[in-house]
C-alpha positions as MATLAB code, in Angstrom:
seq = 'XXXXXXXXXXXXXXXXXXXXXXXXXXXXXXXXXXXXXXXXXXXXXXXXXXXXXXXXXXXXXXXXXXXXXXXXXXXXXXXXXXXXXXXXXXXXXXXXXXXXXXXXXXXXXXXXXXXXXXXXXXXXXXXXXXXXXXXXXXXXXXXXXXXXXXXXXXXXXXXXXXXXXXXXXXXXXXXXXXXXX';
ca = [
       4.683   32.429 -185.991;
       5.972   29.773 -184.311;
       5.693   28.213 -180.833;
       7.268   26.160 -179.234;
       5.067   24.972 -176.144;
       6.312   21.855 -173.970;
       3.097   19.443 -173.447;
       3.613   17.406 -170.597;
       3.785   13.940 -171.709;
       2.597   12.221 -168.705;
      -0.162   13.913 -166.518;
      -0.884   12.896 -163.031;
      -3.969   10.243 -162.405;
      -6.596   11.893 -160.195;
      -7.493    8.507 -159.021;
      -6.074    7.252 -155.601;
      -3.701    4.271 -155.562;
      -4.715    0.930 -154.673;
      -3.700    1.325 -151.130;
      -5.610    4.451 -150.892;
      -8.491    3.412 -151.747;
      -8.224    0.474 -149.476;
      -7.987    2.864 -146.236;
     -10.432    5.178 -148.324;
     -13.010    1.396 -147.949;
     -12.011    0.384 -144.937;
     -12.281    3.918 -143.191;
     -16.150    4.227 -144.869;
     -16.852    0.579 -143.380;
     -15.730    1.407 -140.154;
     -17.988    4.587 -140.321;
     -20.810    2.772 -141.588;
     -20.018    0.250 -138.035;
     -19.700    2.685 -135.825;
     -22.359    4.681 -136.845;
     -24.924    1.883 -137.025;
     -23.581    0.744 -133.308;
     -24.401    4.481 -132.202;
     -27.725    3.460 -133.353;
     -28.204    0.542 -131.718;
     -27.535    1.545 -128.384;
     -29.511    4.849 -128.942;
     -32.123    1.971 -129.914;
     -31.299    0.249 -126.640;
     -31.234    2.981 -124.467;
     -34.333    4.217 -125.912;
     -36.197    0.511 -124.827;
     -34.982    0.192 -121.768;
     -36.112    4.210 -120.893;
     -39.925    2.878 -122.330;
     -39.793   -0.679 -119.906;
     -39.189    1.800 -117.492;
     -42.409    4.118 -117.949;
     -44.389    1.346 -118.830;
     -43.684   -0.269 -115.517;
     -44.308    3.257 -113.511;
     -47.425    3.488 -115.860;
     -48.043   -0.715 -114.839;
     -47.765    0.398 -111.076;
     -49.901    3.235 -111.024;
     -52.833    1.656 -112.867;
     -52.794   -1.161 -110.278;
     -53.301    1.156 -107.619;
     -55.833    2.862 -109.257;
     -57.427   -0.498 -109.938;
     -57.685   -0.943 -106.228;
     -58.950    2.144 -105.454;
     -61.763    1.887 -107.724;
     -62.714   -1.898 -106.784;
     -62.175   -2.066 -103.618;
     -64.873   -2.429 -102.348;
     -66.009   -5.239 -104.866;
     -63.039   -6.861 -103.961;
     -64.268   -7.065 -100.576;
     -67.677   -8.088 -101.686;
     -65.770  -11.193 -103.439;
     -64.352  -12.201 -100.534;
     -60.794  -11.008 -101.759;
     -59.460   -8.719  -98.384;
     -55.606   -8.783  -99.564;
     -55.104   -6.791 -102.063;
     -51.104   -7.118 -101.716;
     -51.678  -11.510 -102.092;
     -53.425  -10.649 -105.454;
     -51.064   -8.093 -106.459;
     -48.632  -10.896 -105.265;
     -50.177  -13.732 -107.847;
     -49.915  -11.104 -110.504;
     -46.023  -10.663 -110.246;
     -45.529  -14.543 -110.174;
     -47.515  -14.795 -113.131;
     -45.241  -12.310 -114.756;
     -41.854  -13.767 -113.551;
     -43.113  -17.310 -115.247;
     -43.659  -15.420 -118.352;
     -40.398  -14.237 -118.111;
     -38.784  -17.575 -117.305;
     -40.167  -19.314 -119.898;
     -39.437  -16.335 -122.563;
     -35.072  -16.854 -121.119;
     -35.524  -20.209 -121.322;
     -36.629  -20.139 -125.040;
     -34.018  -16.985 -125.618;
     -31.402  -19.014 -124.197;
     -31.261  -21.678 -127.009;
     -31.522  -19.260 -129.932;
     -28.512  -17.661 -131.719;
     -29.220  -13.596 -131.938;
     -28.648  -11.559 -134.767;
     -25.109  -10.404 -135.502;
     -26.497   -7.643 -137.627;
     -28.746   -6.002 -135.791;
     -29.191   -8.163 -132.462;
     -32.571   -7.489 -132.015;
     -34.343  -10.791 -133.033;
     -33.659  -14.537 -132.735;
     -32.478  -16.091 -136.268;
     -34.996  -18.677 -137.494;
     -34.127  -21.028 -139.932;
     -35.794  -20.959 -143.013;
     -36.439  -23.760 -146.041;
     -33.092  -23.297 -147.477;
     -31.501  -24.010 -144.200;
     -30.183  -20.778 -143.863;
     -30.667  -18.153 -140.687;
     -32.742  -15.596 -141.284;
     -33.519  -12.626 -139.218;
     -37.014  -11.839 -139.320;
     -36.095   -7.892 -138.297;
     -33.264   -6.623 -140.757;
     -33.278   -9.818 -143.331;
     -29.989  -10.911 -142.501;
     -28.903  -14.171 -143.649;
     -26.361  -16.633 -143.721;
     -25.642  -20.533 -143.382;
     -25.715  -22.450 -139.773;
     -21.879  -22.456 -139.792;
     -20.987  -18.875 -140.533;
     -23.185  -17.703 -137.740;
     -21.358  -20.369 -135.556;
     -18.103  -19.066 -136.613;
     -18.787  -16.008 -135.771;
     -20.467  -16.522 -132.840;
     -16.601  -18.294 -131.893;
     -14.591  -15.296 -133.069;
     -17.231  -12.655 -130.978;
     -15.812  -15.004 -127.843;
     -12.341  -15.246 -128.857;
     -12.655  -11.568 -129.508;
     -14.529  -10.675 -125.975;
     -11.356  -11.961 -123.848;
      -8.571   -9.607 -125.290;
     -10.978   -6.432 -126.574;
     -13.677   -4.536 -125.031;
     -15.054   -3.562 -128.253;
     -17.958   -4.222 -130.399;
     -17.612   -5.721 -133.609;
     -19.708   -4.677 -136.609;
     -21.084   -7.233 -139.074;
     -21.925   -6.046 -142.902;
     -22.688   -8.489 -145.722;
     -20.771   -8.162 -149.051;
     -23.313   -7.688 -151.633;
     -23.743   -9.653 -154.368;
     -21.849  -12.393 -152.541;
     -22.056  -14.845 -149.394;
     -18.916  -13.068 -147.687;
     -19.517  -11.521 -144.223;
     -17.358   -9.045 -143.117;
     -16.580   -8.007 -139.235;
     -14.478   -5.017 -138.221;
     -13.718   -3.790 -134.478;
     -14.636   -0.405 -133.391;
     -11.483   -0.286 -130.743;
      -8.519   -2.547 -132.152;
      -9.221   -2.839 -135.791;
      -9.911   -6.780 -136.024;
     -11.041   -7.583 -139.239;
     -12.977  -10.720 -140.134;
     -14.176  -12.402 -143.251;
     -17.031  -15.223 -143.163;
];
């Protein structure tokens, strides 16, 4: 018997095209961005909410302070409890002066913007919180392009290292700027 079946010759590839898989990378990078922004400001929002209670919780143990010393208080002479609660605050706000005046002069993480980059013996910025690294320069340039950026788009832009490489890559959330560094 004898059959005569037509094989196809040329099948179809399974794999995406080039341009494809460029949106296919570029759409998982902006996920990966967005996501890890979500985080951050759940991060954020999640500090400020504890600063919060810990000054409530700051407040109420003063009082309770008083209330259980007053009386030595008195005994030492000290009447106004309000001029030593007083001291206490100023002492605070010069803690806090001198902590903006020394985060004032450092450049932030782009990564995760939750520590001050140090410089480390290779000359190179290093954040002490998520390891992110990268030459004086870079962080300058980007530091430009975040400015730049700020005046024409309200949106955040993510930073991700290219592995296995010193490339730095930055994509908007909102209008799709895309930066290499």
């Amino acid at each position: 018997m004898d059959l005569d079946i037509a094989l196809p010759t040329h099948r179809a590839s399974s794999k995406p095209k080039g341009s494809e898989r460029v949106k296919q990378w570029r759409q998982r990078f902006r996920q990966q961005c967005t996501d890890r922004a979500r985080s951050e400001r759940q991060d954020q929002f999640d500090k400020r909410r504890l600063d919060k209670l810990s000054e409530v919780a700051a407040r109420e143990e003063w009082f309770k302070f008083m209330q259980l010393h007053e009386e030595a208080l008195k005994a030492e002479g000290i009447a106004d409890f309000e001029m030593l609660h007083m001291e206490e605050e100023e002492y605070e706000q010069e803690q806090f002066v001198d902590e903006d005046a020394y985060f004032s002069n450092c450049i932030f993480c782009v990564h995760c913007g939750n520590a001050p980059l140090e410089l480390d013996i290779t000359r190179k910025l290093r954040c002490p919180c998520c390891g992110f690294m990268a030459a004086e320069h870079t962080v300058l340039n980007i530091k430009a392009t975040i400015d730049r950026h700020e005046l024409v788009c309200t949106g955040q832009i993510g930073y991700s290292p290219e592995p296995g490489s010193d490339a730095i890559y930055g994509l908007c959330d909102t209008c799709d700027l895309l930066e290499v560094f």
